[in-house]
Short mmCIF file of C-alpha atoms and ligand atoms in Angstrom, two decimals:
data_model
loop_
_atom_site.label_atom_id
_atom_site.label_comp_id
_atom_site.label_asym_id
_atom_site.label_seq_id
_atom_site.Cartn_x
_atom_site.Cartn_y
_atom_site.Cartn_z
CA MET A 1 5.35 0.48 -22.70
CA ASP A 2 4.97 -0.09 -18.98
CA ALA A 3 1.65 -0.22 -17.05
CA PHE A 4 0.00 -1.34 -13.86
CA VAL A 5 -2.56 -4.04 -14.56
CA VAL A 6 -5.13 -4.28 -11.78
CA ARG A 7 -7.87 -6.87 -11.40
CA PRO A 8 -10.58 -6.99 -8.76
CA ALA A 9 -9.58 -9.19 -5.81
CA GLY A 10 -12.02 -8.29 -3.04
CA PRO A 11 -11.35 -6.57 0.25
CA LEU A 12 -7.75 -5.66 1.14
CA SER A 13 -6.51 -6.87 4.49
CA GLY A 14 -3.32 -6.84 6.53
CA ARG A 15 -0.73 -4.32 7.62
CA VAL A 16 1.34 -1.80 5.78
CA ARG A 17 4.19 0.35 7.06
CA VAL A 18 3.98 3.96 5.94
CA ASN A 19 7.20 5.55 4.68
CA GLY A 20 8.71 8.91 5.51
CA ALA A 21 7.11 11.89 3.78
CA LYS A 22 8.15 12.60 0.21
CA ASN A 23 7.37 16.31 0.59
CA SER A 24 9.54 16.55 3.67
CA SER A 25 12.47 14.41 2.50
CA LEU A 26 12.97 16.47 -0.65
CA LYS A 27 13.33 19.70 1.34
CA LEU A 28 15.43 18.20 4.13
CA VAL A 29 18.16 17.06 1.79
CA ALA A 30 18.10 20.51 0.15
CA ALA A 31 18.41 22.12 3.59
CA ALA A 32 21.60 20.09 4.14
CA LEU A 33 23.22 22.46 1.61
CA LEU A 34 23.16 25.14 4.31
CA ALA A 35 26.08 23.62 6.22
CA GLU A 36 29.44 22.23 5.25
CA GLY A 37 29.81 18.59 6.29
CA ARG A 38 27.70 15.44 6.43
CA SER A 39 24.02 15.55 7.39
CA VAL A 40 22.01 12.35 7.73
CA VAL A 41 18.31 12.10 6.98
CA ARG A 42 16.59 8.85 8.03
CA ASN A 43 13.26 7.34 6.98
CA VAL A 44 13.57 8.65 3.42
CA PRO A 45 11.24 6.88 0.96
CA ASP A 46 12.71 4.99 -2.00
CA ILE A 47 10.94 7.04 -4.68
CA ALA A 48 11.90 8.42 -8.06
CA ASP A 49 11.63 12.08 -6.97
CA MET A 50 14.33 11.50 -4.35
CA ARG A 51 16.63 10.05 -6.99
CA VAL A 52 16.16 13.15 -9.13
CA MET A 53 16.82 15.37 -6.10
CA ALA A 54 19.98 13.39 -5.37
CA GLY A 55 21.09 14.17 -8.93
CA VAL A 56 20.45 17.88 -8.38
CA LEU A 57 22.50 17.86 -5.16
CA ALA A 58 25.32 15.86 -6.76
CA HIS A 59 25.43 18.39 -9.60
CA LEU A 60 25.91 21.12 -6.97
CA GLY A 61 28.88 19.20 -5.57
CA ALA A 62 27.36 17.30 -2.65
CA ASP A 63 28.26 13.67 -2.09
CA VAL A 64 24.90 11.91 -1.72
CA ASP A 65 24.72 8.31 -0.58
CA HIS A 66 22.17 6.10 1.08
CA ASP A 67 22.09 3.01 3.19
CA GLY A 68 18.51 1.74 3.18
CA ASP A 69 16.30 4.65 4.18
CA ALA A 70 19.16 6.68 5.72
CA TRP A 71 20.50 9.26 3.30
CA SER A 72 23.73 11.07 3.89
CA VAL A 73 24.45 14.37 2.19
CA ASP A 74 28.06 15.47 2.47
CA VAL A 75 28.36 19.11 1.48
CA PRO A 76 31.76 20.57 0.51
CA ALA A 77 33.07 24.00 1.48
CA VAL A 78 32.26 25.35 -1.96
CA VAL A 79 29.05 24.32 -3.71
CA GLY A 80 27.79 25.02 -7.20
CA THR A 81 25.14 27.69 -7.60
CA ALA A 82 23.13 26.52 -10.63
CA THR A 83 20.71 23.58 -10.82
CA PRO A 84 20.86 21.32 -13.89
CA PRO A 85 17.96 22.12 -16.27
CA ALA A 86 17.33 18.53 -17.35
CA LEU A 87 16.74 17.37 -13.78
CA ALA A 88 14.93 20.50 -12.61
CA ALA A 89 12.45 20.09 -15.45
CA ARG A 90 11.43 16.77 -13.90
CA LEU A 91 11.01 18.00 -10.35
CA ARG A 92 9.22 21.12 -9.16
CA ALA A 93 10.65 20.68 -5.68
CA SER A 94 14.10 21.42 -7.14
CA ILE A 95 13.19 25.12 -6.80
CA CYS A 96 13.64 24.65 -3.05
CA VAL A 97 17.43 24.77 -3.41
CA LEU A 98 17.12 28.45 -4.33
CA GLY A 99 16.75 29.64 -0.71
CA PRO A 100 19.58 27.59 0.84
CA LEU A 101 22.00 28.24 -2.05
CA LEU A 102 21.35 31.96 -1.94
CA ALA A 103 21.86 32.00 1.83
CA ARG A 104 25.07 29.99 1.56
CA CYS A 105 26.66 31.40 -1.60
CA GLY A 106 25.11 34.82 -2.15
CA ARG A 107 23.78 33.71 -5.53
CA ALA A 108 21.66 30.92 -6.90
CA ARG A 109 20.36 30.04 -10.32
CA ALA A 110 17.46 27.61 -10.51
CA ALA A 111 16.32 26.10 -13.76
CA LEU A 112 12.57 26.64 -13.94
CA PRO A 113 10.95 23.63 -12.37
CA GLY A 114 8.76 20.89 -13.74
CA GLY A 115 6.91 18.20 -11.83
CA ASP A 116 3.20 17.44 -11.95
CA ARG A 117 1.12 19.31 -14.48
CA ILE A 118 -1.64 20.28 -12.08
CA GLY A 119 -2.08 23.99 -12.63
CA SER A 120 -0.04 27.13 -13.05
CA ARG A 121 2.26 26.52 -10.04
CA ASN A 122 3.92 29.90 -9.92
CA ILE A 123 6.93 30.86 -7.81
CA ASP A 124 6.15 34.56 -7.45
CA MET A 125 5.79 34.30 -3.66
CA HIS A 126 9.17 32.54 -3.36
CA LEU A 127 10.83 35.32 -5.33
CA GLY A 128 8.90 38.22 -3.75
CA GLY A 129 9.94 37.00 -0.30
CA LEU A 130 13.61 36.76 -1.32
CA GLU A 131 13.42 40.29 -2.70
CA ARG A 132 11.99 41.47 0.63
CA MET A 133 15.15 40.01 2.18
CA GLY A 134 17.28 42.12 -0.14
CA ALA A 135 17.88 39.77 -3.06
CA THR A 136 17.75 40.87 -6.67
CA VAL A 137 15.96 38.48 -8.95
CA GLU A 138 16.39 38.11 -12.70
CA PHE A 139 14.84 35.75 -15.20
CA GLY A 140 16.69 34.10 -18.05
CA PRO A 141 15.00 32.11 -20.81
CA ASP A 142 14.64 28.97 -18.68
CA PHE A 143 16.02 29.91 -15.31
CA VAL A 144 15.68 32.38 -12.49
CA GLU A 145 18.67 33.84 -10.71
CA ALA A 146 18.77 35.48 -7.29
CA ARG A 147 21.70 37.38 -5.78
CA ALA A 148 22.37 39.00 -2.43
CA ASP A 149 25.69 39.75 -0.79
CA ARG A 150 23.94 39.36 2.55
CA LEU A 151 20.28 38.56 3.05
CA VAL A 152 18.58 40.69 5.69
CA GLY A 153 15.63 39.75 7.85
CA ALA A 154 12.25 41.08 6.72
CA ASP A 155 8.53 40.92 7.42
CA ILE A 156 6.94 38.83 4.69
CA ASP A 157 3.20 38.43 4.21
CA LEU A 158 2.35 35.53 1.95
CA GLU A 159 -0.70 36.04 -0.22
CA PHE A 160 -1.50 32.34 0.06
CA ALA A 161 -0.12 29.81 2.55
CA SER A 162 2.20 28.27 -0.02
CA VAL A 163 4.16 25.26 1.19
CA GLY A 164 7.07 25.75 -1.20
CA ALA A 165 7.36 29.51 -0.61
CA THR A 166 7.27 29.09 3.16
CA GLU A 167 10.01 26.45 3.00
CA ASN A 168 12.24 28.32 0.57
CA LEU A 169 12.01 31.53 2.59
CA LEU A 170 12.63 29.66 5.80
CA MET A 171 15.82 28.16 4.38
CA ALA A 172 16.97 31.57 3.15
CA ALA A 173 16.14 33.35 6.43
CA VAL A 174 18.07 31.05 8.75
CA ARG A 175 21.38 32.65 7.74
CA ALA A 176 20.10 36.20 7.10
CA ALA A 177 21.11 39.17 9.25
CA GLY A 178 18.33 39.87 11.74
CA THR A 179 14.83 38.51 12.16
CA THR A 180 12.44 37.38 9.45
CA THR A 181 8.74 36.97 10.10
CA ILE A 182 6.64 34.97 7.63
CA ALA A 183 2.94 35.69 8.06
CA ASN A 184 0.26 33.44 6.54
CA ALA A 185 2.89 30.71 6.48
CA ALA A 186 1.96 27.19 5.42
CA ARG A 187 1.25 25.01 8.48
CA GLU A 188 1.85 21.60 6.89
CA PRO A 189 3.60 19.03 9.12
CA GLU A 190 6.37 18.92 6.51
CA VAL A 191 7.11 22.62 7.17
CA ALA A 192 7.39 21.92 10.89
CA ASP A 193 9.63 18.95 10.10
CA LEU A 194 11.94 21.16 8.04
CA ALA A 195 12.08 23.73 10.87
CA ALA A 196 12.99 20.98 13.36
CA PHE A 197 15.89 19.90 11.13
CA LEU A 198 17.04 23.51 10.67
CA ASN A 199 16.98 24.00 14.44
CA ALA A 200 19.02 20.82 14.88
CA MET A 201 21.53 22.46 12.50
CA GLY A 202 21.75 25.43 14.84
CA ALA A 203 19.06 27.70 13.36
CA ASP A 204 16.58 29.65 15.46
CA VAL A 205 13.12 29.06 13.95
CA ARG A 206 10.00 29.51 16.06
CA GLY A 207 6.34 29.01 15.30
CA ALA A 208 6.69 26.54 12.39
CA GLY A 209 3.37 24.73 12.06
CA THR A 210 1.50 27.94 12.95
CA PRO A 211 0.57 30.81 10.59
CA THR A 212 3.42 33.00 11.85
CA VAL A 213 6.98 31.77 11.63
CA GLU A 214 9.80 33.78 13.13
CA VAL A 215 13.39 33.18 12.14
CA ARG A 216 16.36 34.78 13.84
CA GLY A 217 19.28 34.59 11.49
CA VAL A 218 22.48 32.91 12.66
CA GLY A 219 25.89 33.14 11.04
CA GLU A 220 26.73 29.48 10.55
CA LEU A 221 24.89 26.18 10.57
CA ARG A 222 26.32 22.73 11.27
CA PRO A 223 25.32 19.36 9.79
CA ALA A 224 22.67 17.38 11.69
CA THR A 225 20.82 14.07 11.76
CA HIS A 226 17.05 13.90 11.44
CA GLN A 227 14.18 11.40 11.14
CA VAL A 228 11.58 12.29 8.47
CA VAL A 229 7.96 12.65 9.56
CA PRO A 230 5.60 9.90 8.23
CA ASP A 231 3.93 10.50 4.89
CA ARG A 232 0.33 11.48 5.62
CA ILE A 233 -0.57 11.37 1.92
CA GLU A 234 0.75 7.84 1.49
CA ALA A 235 -1.16 6.87 4.65
CA GLY A 236 -4.32 8.49 3.29
CA THR A 237 -3.92 6.67 -0.02
CA PHE A 238 -3.71 3.26 1.69
CA ALA A 239 -6.63 4.26 3.92
CA VAL A 240 -8.78 4.93 0.85
CA ALA A 241 -7.61 1.64 -0.68
CA ALA A 242 -8.84 -0.20 2.43
CA ALA A 243 -12.08 1.80 2.49
CA VAL A 244 -13.04 1.47 -1.16
CA SER A 245 -12.33 -2.28 -1.22
CA ASP A 246 -14.41 -2.72 1.95
CA GLY A 247 -11.36 -4.22 3.63
CA GLU A 248 -9.48 -3.83 6.88
CA VAL A 249 -5.95 -2.50 6.88
CA GLU A 250 -3.69 -1.43 9.70
CA LEU A 251 -1.30 1.38 8.86
CA GLU A 252 1.87 1.43 10.92
CA GLY A 253 4.25 4.32 11.53
CA VAL A 254 1.73 7.13 11.03
CA VAL A 255 0.83 10.29 12.93
CA PRO A 256 -2.98 10.04 12.94
CA GLY A 257 -3.23 13.69 14.06
CA HIS A 258 -1.83 14.76 10.67
CA LEU A 259 -4.83 13.17 8.96
CA ARG A 260 -7.62 14.49 11.15
CA LEU A 261 -9.85 15.99 8.50
CA ALA A 262 -9.31 13.14 6.06
CA LEU A 263 -10.27 10.68 8.79
CA ASP A 264 -13.36 12.74 9.65
CA LYS A 265 -14.40 12.51 6.01
CA LEU A 266 -13.77 8.77 5.89
CA ARG A 267 -15.91 8.32 9.00
CA ALA A 268 -18.65 10.54 7.58
CA ALA A 269 -18.58 8.28 4.51
CA GLY A 270 -19.25 5.27 6.72
CA ILE A 271 -15.72 3.96 7.28
CA GLU A 272 -14.34 2.97 10.67
CA ALA A 273 -10.99 4.58 11.40
CA GLU A 274 -9.38 3.73 14.70
CA ALA A 275 -6.33 5.75 15.65
CA GLY A 276 -3.58 4.53 17.99
CA ASP A 277 -0.43 6.47 18.84
CA THR A 278 1.37 5.54 15.64
CA THR A 279 -1.17 3.25 13.99
CA LEU A 280 -4.42 3.63 12.17
CA THR A 281 -6.87 0.84 11.46
CA VAL A 282 -9.24 1.48 8.59
CA ARG A 283 -12.23 -0.80 8.20
CA GLY A 284 -15.00 -0.84 5.60
CA ARG A 285 -18.52 -1.41 6.86
CA GLY A 286 -20.40 -2.08 3.65
CA ALA A 287 -22.48 0.85 2.49
CA LEU A 288 -20.62 4.07 1.72
CA ARG A 289 -22.25 7.49 1.95
CA GLY A 290 -21.32 10.49 -0.17
CA VAL A 291 -19.65 13.46 1.54
CA ASP A 292 -18.58 16.91 0.37
CA VAL A 293 -14.88 17.68 0.43
CA VAL A 294 -13.13 21.06 0.17
CA THR A 295 -9.35 21.14 -0.31
CA LEU A 296 -7.43 23.81 1.57
CA PRO A 297 -3.94 24.34 2.97
CA TYR A 298 -3.28 22.33 6.17
CA PRO A 299 -5.08 21.69 8.45
CA GLY A 300 -7.68 21.71 5.66
CA PHE A 301 -8.34 18.63 3.56
CA PRO A 302 -5.20 17.90 1.49
CA THR A 303 -5.36 18.47 -2.25
CA ASP A 304 -2.96 15.52 -2.55
CA LEU A 305 -5.79 13.19 -1.42
CA GLN A 306 -8.45 14.70 -3.67
CA PRO A 307 -8.16 12.24 -6.61
CA GLN A 308 -8.12 9.21 -4.30
CA PHE A 309 -11.28 10.45 -2.56
CA LEU A 310 -13.02 10.81 -5.93
CA VAL A 311 -12.71 7.03 -6.29
CA LEU A 312 -14.27 6.46 -2.88
CA LEU A 313 -17.10 8.90 -3.61
CA SER A 314 -17.81 7.22 -6.96
CA GLN A 315 -18.82 4.17 -4.92
CA ALA A 316 -20.79 6.02 -2.24
CA ALA A 317 -24.54 6.64 -2.12
CA GLY A 318 -25.78 10.05 -3.22
CA THR A 319 -24.10 13.00 -4.87
CA SER A 320 -20.88 14.48 -3.48
CA MET A 321 -19.23 17.75 -4.31
CA VAL A 322 -15.45 18.09 -4.18
CA THR A 323 -14.10 21.64 -4.30
CA GLU A 324 -10.46 22.13 -5.33
CA ASN A 325 -9.02 25.36 -3.94
CA VAL A 326 -5.28 24.77 -3.99
CA PHE A 327 -4.43 23.99 -7.63
CA ASP A 328 -6.31 25.43 -10.57
CA GLY A 329 -5.79 22.45 -12.87
CA ARG A 330 -6.08 19.42 -10.65
CA PHE A 331 -8.91 17.62 -12.41
CA SER A 332 -7.22 15.12 -14.70
CA ALA A 333 -8.37 12.09 -12.71
CA VAL A 334 -12.00 13.01 -13.43
CA ALA A 335 -11.96 12.24 -17.15
CA GLU A 336 -10.00 9.01 -16.63
CA LEU A 337 -12.41 7.84 -13.91
CA ALA A 338 -15.31 8.72 -16.20
CA ARG A 339 -13.78 6.39 -18.81
CA MET A 340 -14.10 3.68 -16.20
CA GLY A 341 -17.80 4.43 -15.69
CA ALA A 342 -17.68 6.95 -12.84
CA ASP A 343 -20.35 9.63 -13.08
CA ALA A 344 -18.19 12.66 -12.35
CA TYR A 345 -17.74 16.02 -14.04
CA VAL A 346 -15.98 19.31 -13.44
CA GLU A 347 -17.85 22.56 -13.01
CA GLY A 348 -15.59 25.55 -12.32
CA HIS A 349 -13.38 24.37 -9.48
CA HIS A 350 -15.93 21.81 -8.27
CA ILE A 351 -16.17 18.15 -9.13
CA ILE A 352 -19.63 16.66 -8.92
CA VAL A 353 -19.68 12.90 -8.29
CA ARG A 354 -22.88 10.89 -8.51
CA GLY A 355 -22.12 7.74 -6.61
CA ARG A 356 -22.77 4.01 -6.73
CA ARG A 357 -21.69 3.63 -10.34
CA ARG A 358 -20.19 0.33 -11.26
CA LEU A 359 -16.64 0.88 -12.49
CA ARG A 360 -15.43 -1.15 -15.46
CA GLY A 361 -11.87 -2.01 -16.31
CA ALA A 362 -10.41 0.25 -18.99
CA THR A 363 -7.09 1.54 -20.23
CA VAL A 364 -6.43 4.84 -18.47
CA ARG A 365 -3.43 7.10 -18.08
CA ALA A 366 -1.72 8.41 -14.96
CA THR A 367 -1.09 12.11 -15.49
CA ASP A 368 0.40 12.90 -12.10
CA VAL A 369 1.45 11.03 -9.00
CA ARG A 370 -1.82 11.23 -7.05
CA ALA A 371 -4.14 10.84 -10.04
CA GLY A 372 -2.13 7.74 -10.95
CA ALA A 373 -2.55 6.30 -7.46
CA ALA A 374 -6.28 7.04 -7.64
CA LEU A 375 -6.64 5.12 -10.91
CA VAL A 376 -4.95 2.11 -9.32
CA LEU A 377 -7.45 2.31 -6.44
CA ALA A 378 -10.29 2.47 -8.97
CA GLY A 379 -8.88 -0.68 -10.53
CA LEU A 380 -9.24 -2.49 -7.20
CA VAL A 381 -13.03 -2.25 -7.43
CA ALA A 382 -13.62 -2.19 -11.19
CA ASP A 383 -14.77 -5.19 -13.18
CA GLY A 384 -11.21 -5.72 -14.32
CA PRO A 385 -8.76 -5.61 -15.78
CA THR A 386 -7.73 -1.95 -15.50
CA VAL A 387 -4.56 -0.90 -17.29
CA VAL A 388 -2.94 2.23 -15.85
CA LEU A 389 -0.44 3.65 -18.32
CA ASP A 390 2.52 5.86 -17.36
CA PRO A 391 3.09 4.26 -13.95
CA HIS A 392 6.33 6.26 -13.64
CA HIS A 393 4.18 9.11 -12.31
CA VAL A 394 3.18 6.89 -9.39
CA ASP A 395 6.83 5.90 -8.81
CA ARG A 396 7.61 9.57 -8.20
CA GLY A 397 5.84 9.47 -4.86
CA TYR A 398 5.14 5.87 -3.82
CA ALA A 399 7.82 3.27 -3.11
CA ASP A 400 6.82 -0.14 -4.53
CA PHE A 401 3.12 0.78 -4.64
CA ALA A 402 2.14 -2.40 -6.48
CA GLY A 403 4.15 -4.71 -4.21
CA ARG A 404 2.70 -3.22 -1.06
CA LEU A 405 -0.87 -3.41 -2.38
CA ARG A 406 -0.21 -7.01 -3.41
CA ALA A 407 0.89 -7.79 0.15
CA LEU A 408 -2.58 -6.60 1.21
CA GLY A 409 -4.25 -9.00 -1.24
CA ALA A 410 -4.61 -6.83 -4.33
CA ASP A 411 -4.22 -8.35 -7.78
CA ILE A 412 -1.84 -5.89 -9.37
CA GLU A 413 1.19 -6.39 -11.53
CA ARG A 414 3.46 -4.15 -13.45
CA ARG A 415 4.19 -5.25 -16.94
CA GLY A 416 4.85 -4.22 -20.47
CA VAL A 417 1.79 -3.62 -22.62
CA PRO A 418 1.70 -3.15 -26.41
CA ALA A 419 2.39 0.45 -27.42
CA ARG A 420 -1.02 0.72 -29.10
CA ALA A 421 -2.65 0.45 -25.65
CA GLY A 422 -1.32 3.99 -25.18
CA ALA A 423 -3.43 5.20 -28.07
CA ALA A 424 -6.61 4.20 -26.20
C1 LIG B 1 3.54 21.28 -2.19
C2 LIG B 1 3.59 19.77 -2.32
C3 LIG B 1 2.38 19.27 -3.09
C4 LIG B 1 1.10 19.78 -2.45
C5 LIG B 1 1.15 21.29 -2.25
C6 LIG B 1 -0.05 21.82 -1.50
C7 LIG B 1 5.96 19.34 -2.39
C8 LIG B 1 7.11 18.86 -3.17
N1 LIG B 1 4.80 19.41 -3.04
O1 LIG B 1 3.61 21.82 -3.50
O2 LIG B 1 2.41 17.85 -3.10
O3 LIG B 1 0.01 19.45 -3.26
O4 LIG B 1 2.33 21.66 -1.53
O5 LIG B 1 -0.19 21.16 -0.30
O6 LIG B 1 6.06 19.63 -1.22
N2 LIG B 1 1.54 29.47 -5.77
C9 LIG B 1 1.67 30.70 -6.36
N3 LIG B 1 2.85 31.36 -6.21
C10 LIG B 1 3.90 30.86 -5.48
C11 LIG B 1 3.75 29.60 -4.88
C12 LIG B 1 2.56 28.93 -5.03
O7 LIG B 1 0.75 31.19 -7.01
O8 LIG B 1 4.94 31.52 -5.36
C13 LIG B 1 0.26 28.74 -5.93
C14 LIG B 1 0.44 27.46 -6.74
O9 LIG B 1 0.33 27.72 -8.12
C15 LIG B 1 -0.68 26.61 -6.21
C16 LIG B 1 -0.82 27.05 -4.75
O10 LIG B 1 -0.16 28.30 -4.66
O11 LIG B 1 -1.88 26.92 -6.88
C17 LIG B 1 -0.24 26.08 -3.75
O12 LIG B 1 1.11 25.88 -4.02
P1 LIG B 1 2.17 25.45 -2.91
O13 LIG B 1 1.53 25.36 -1.57
O14 LIG B 1 3.35 26.33 -3.07
O15 LIG B 1 2.52 23.98 -3.37
P2 LIG B 1 3.93 23.36 -3.70
O16 LIG B 1 4.92 23.81 -2.68
O17 LIG B 1 4.23 23.54 -5.14
#
């Protein structure tokens, strides 16, 4: 059985280049399905989720290839309309092919998605929006199927600013007849990135990145080339690694403006964070102070940085309260961190962290991509060694996480551990 083994090695220092955003790349390659021909997406991270998505697209008939971080997706005149269950079960984002396939083919069957187990993760808003555009939706035992001879523009009010629903509806609306307005749309930079790609394909999307997105449907789209926006969550994870180890790390290839609230929280906790145009220098200054954090859709504090911040707060003076508003089950890092000596517990949708507890090395288990990354960060400051089981969760979203931390001075290796370690 595979694991990350992390030992304390003092402050991290050096530079790290941040990759393109996972949550953008996955949708961009799906959007390529909207046009016949070869689209190219650059700055795509080398992560396991992308490989699964490539399998989904290949199953639909696309020819997917990559040269370094440039992915080409060549889409034939006729594409399949059903996603493969085995792959979809491993990747929630696979649901995002529903919108583009329906727009392109008039029907789409998506195997019900998997991905991180961090709450109920419904798709009712995706489906309700498609129905508003004239689709009929039916459920099978393990799939959902949508059909529409021609989608028609509609006014859609989202109950919650869901990232996935906004993106799926956007990809459906670009080829619908007439205008679609999505109110209470997600404002994440990845949504704006998707809209920019769609516009490069010939779509007419306005207002992406604001709460109201307007899409005028066009008949045909053409393939396009696009550069993926930097991954703000990867950047935030390395920022916390620098902060918690009391180190100094320069992040390259970031958009600091996408991390504003996270940086405010780091500064309030006593960390220096210096933003350049595309760089961010994060510097520890000794004593950390506790801060309260509330996760919310963008521009609120990202839920995808919540577990990493728990590690930082476990080392900060005072008591901090972290409130999780986006996912109802995103607390798995708490129990694992507690096994390492953190004084943290869940109360309703709050996590209470009493800080300045010495972390001790233990055998812990990654249960999702961000919780896994957080446990690795905890290992940086624990009296080692810390063994993080199930590192494949981390591979889903971070390219060569261990190697890049090692380049910053961390003592981390990936190796086989006896199976009984998993029983711990
Ligand atoms: C995306 C990101 C994920 C991030 C999340 C919130 C990808 C691949 N994943 O996930 O990393 O944590 O945004 O920033 O981009 N919901 C419903 N009904 C729906 C849709 C969503 O109830 O139809 C609920 C979900 O259960 C969840 C909340 O809304 O509690 C937020 O979900 P959403 O914003 O859709 O997240 P994802 O797109 O799944």
